[in-house]
């Protein structure tokens, strides 16, 4: 941990980081464009320049060197002294900000980036209000560069972050710089669009409104958005994300810095495949079958109904006839509430992990890299919490079985009562599964969409989308990561955690944290599940 | 300088000197034979002692540059810089066309000194003739055992390739050149790492100019002391000069670095004076990038040190562009600034935006739509770029600052007068068109 002096104040920096990174982490706002901690250093925007003390070439006495140095390219060294708050440094920032705007169209009113744009912010903070360029602006074109992205190259500041991302992280290299000097532009080659499994990230790292997300384009002004810290449920990688919503509608997902898991990135599938959250066909209300009749009871009746039916069944068939299928789409807390509740009624009940959707192989980036060099992995398990549910079942002990065995035992009449949790965005139960499970005398289906199982179930409970819930997921690497609720459940529905909490006999409001405290009594791993420390802080 | 004995151009007039046979008959490749019997360190020492300073523009001592290579390196690569894109400079081309084997012998010697086993001659695409001439020389040398494996049975191996660039000024900058050979955009690299440690293909690399290496055979043949007897202590050895513009004898000449700019332009041994007797107004003595001299500053010596006394960046390529009294400095300014705006590679903000803005302002002034305050603006913008103050990655914008600021500072009165005498209303009308 080298100590360095920035503007007279000593700070402690992490080993090996550039001065810029150390300054940002210490809370200073140093304007910069080309530097991104996840990409190679090019030191080309020349906005982050600083003054530095060096030994005089002749006298060897330490003094402020006459030239400026890029703070992004200068690694921290014990005892080094630098400064940003000087006339020279500030004059350069002002010059740069004037230059960035010389040919910029100043179309903030129609720009999606407005409000989270570092050209706006830096101009406001470090620039000047007027342009002294008197001549016509260079107008670079707007280009459709791929299925998900537009490039308004007239807004580009040529930081080349996007190009480096495509080369270094995605490994697909679709982006390049064409032309020279003031005529330089970002572009793709004809017939080779920007199209890879991580392309959405280029929009995130573009410090200005040049790269735009077609999916989000013109949907919202960003200052109306409310962010919820969440974890992507798309696969068991468990990327930390932010859910941006307004009035209970999710508009976009963005990655959050999460060292060692997703770093600064997320994949396109995770980013764009959230639309099912607002599908009108979702199950919104609990449903109960009484003989031939179907009824929608009030939520307040549910705990008694469920308890009564299970107690009756257990009295008739014994506790071993009960099986609970815990979905890898569930949060740890929800799974724990359900599992412990059923075990409280029937200690012999079987707990098992439900269907784990697998698609192809793990995808590693940069494309074509060796497994060890992967900067990002999309897991082929398309659910967030297989590992968590497995761990839970193991910790709770008692009877368990594989999912296939469960189906068979239902068919054979060994299990006569089942609580099956789904919650998958894509249709899941097979005909065979349904055929076996429907033999149960008591079937509870907890799911997000109607399917053959919910059609057969005696009790149907709506499962909410993860953005409406809170709790924690355990990713493939065993990391327990909490996520918070970003929007309210759809009308009629209740958060899974809440009704399971009530069914289990608790009073008051469910919260992931509260349940984790209850869990931690037995399972220490769930104590102190706090958000990963978000250092290094990085504004953009 | 009637008594100057040409060195680099000594074979001028020798028929067929481009052929290996004739070059050898005139003493060629004897330095190589001699050097191969000694050690690389001996060659380095002799070149160091001769104080051979780089002829590519910066004037860095070649022998010292070679010692920056790490001692424990496994491979070394040499690049001979034949990109020659500085305006009015054509001495590298002249030399390669006049005496290709001299350049090649120098290349082999520089490679031997640095223990490079591969050398690349980086040549701009526009050099068609020099390319064929140099390639023929290389082919002949291979056939004669002067290149390839076990050169002259010394055990030393070397391959030489000509790499033809696509024609960009910035590819003459040594790390732009390296990127270009690697097949990438000619974007200069940030340093460190310096090329001597991590250059072409990540290997220790030396970049030397064509004229620099062409001096080496002569140093080894006649010794460092002879070399130092030409010119001055800090500017030793023969030098090629170019003169162009409205003079009587534009061309490439050889001389010692003791001559003045005035001699270069006016003397019969060189430029031969102003054509039609039109008075001289200005000279850009080092290629345009070093800055400009007024007519009363021509006493400047064409050496590595004196240009600084006249507000110039350095000797540069020692190619003088002469401007006569018939030219309007507003047009000169526009022409100069167009070059940098066209050639900036576009990485660094200050250089990319600064050079294009300067060109826009200069064009407007040249079109008769200038404003007096533009002159200060030109000075300010050209002062806000360059590698020396830390504003950019490479030296290209320093080369823009010096001539543009030089014109503004030294010819301010003329520019102001031009603006004041613009046809009235023209500025507004033109601005309307421009905007
Ligand atoms: C923009 C720019 C263009 C350059 N162009 C050339 C060139 O065309 N030829 C050349 O020899 N050196 C050129 N140089 C200088 C080279 O970077 C390098 O210093 C030189 O090739 C080293 O050779 P020397 O030490 O033998 O002079 C250029 C430098 C800059 C900054
Ligand atoms: S498009 Fe955005 S990320 Fe790419 S170079 Fe331009 S400003 Fe940078
Ligand atoms: S890799 Fe997995 S967790 Fe990460 S964004 Fe993609 S789908 Fe979501
Ligand atoms: S200074 Fe200019 S030419 Fe040199 S690297 Fe930067 S932008 Fe390119
Ligand atoms: S952030 Fe340092 S030069 Fe761009």
Short mmCIF file of C-alpha atoms in Angstrom, two decimals, chain A residues 109 287 446 508:
data_model
loop_
_atom_site.label_atom_id
_atom_site.label_comp_id
_atom_site.label_asym_id
_atom_site.label_seq_id
_atom_site.Cartn_x
_atom_site.Cartn_y
_atom_site.Cartn_z
CA UNK A 109 -32.19 17.48 -25.45
CA UNK A 287 -55.80 -20.16 -7.07
CA UNK A 446 -45.68 -22.10 -7.42
CA UNK A 508 -44.83 -8.82 9.81
#
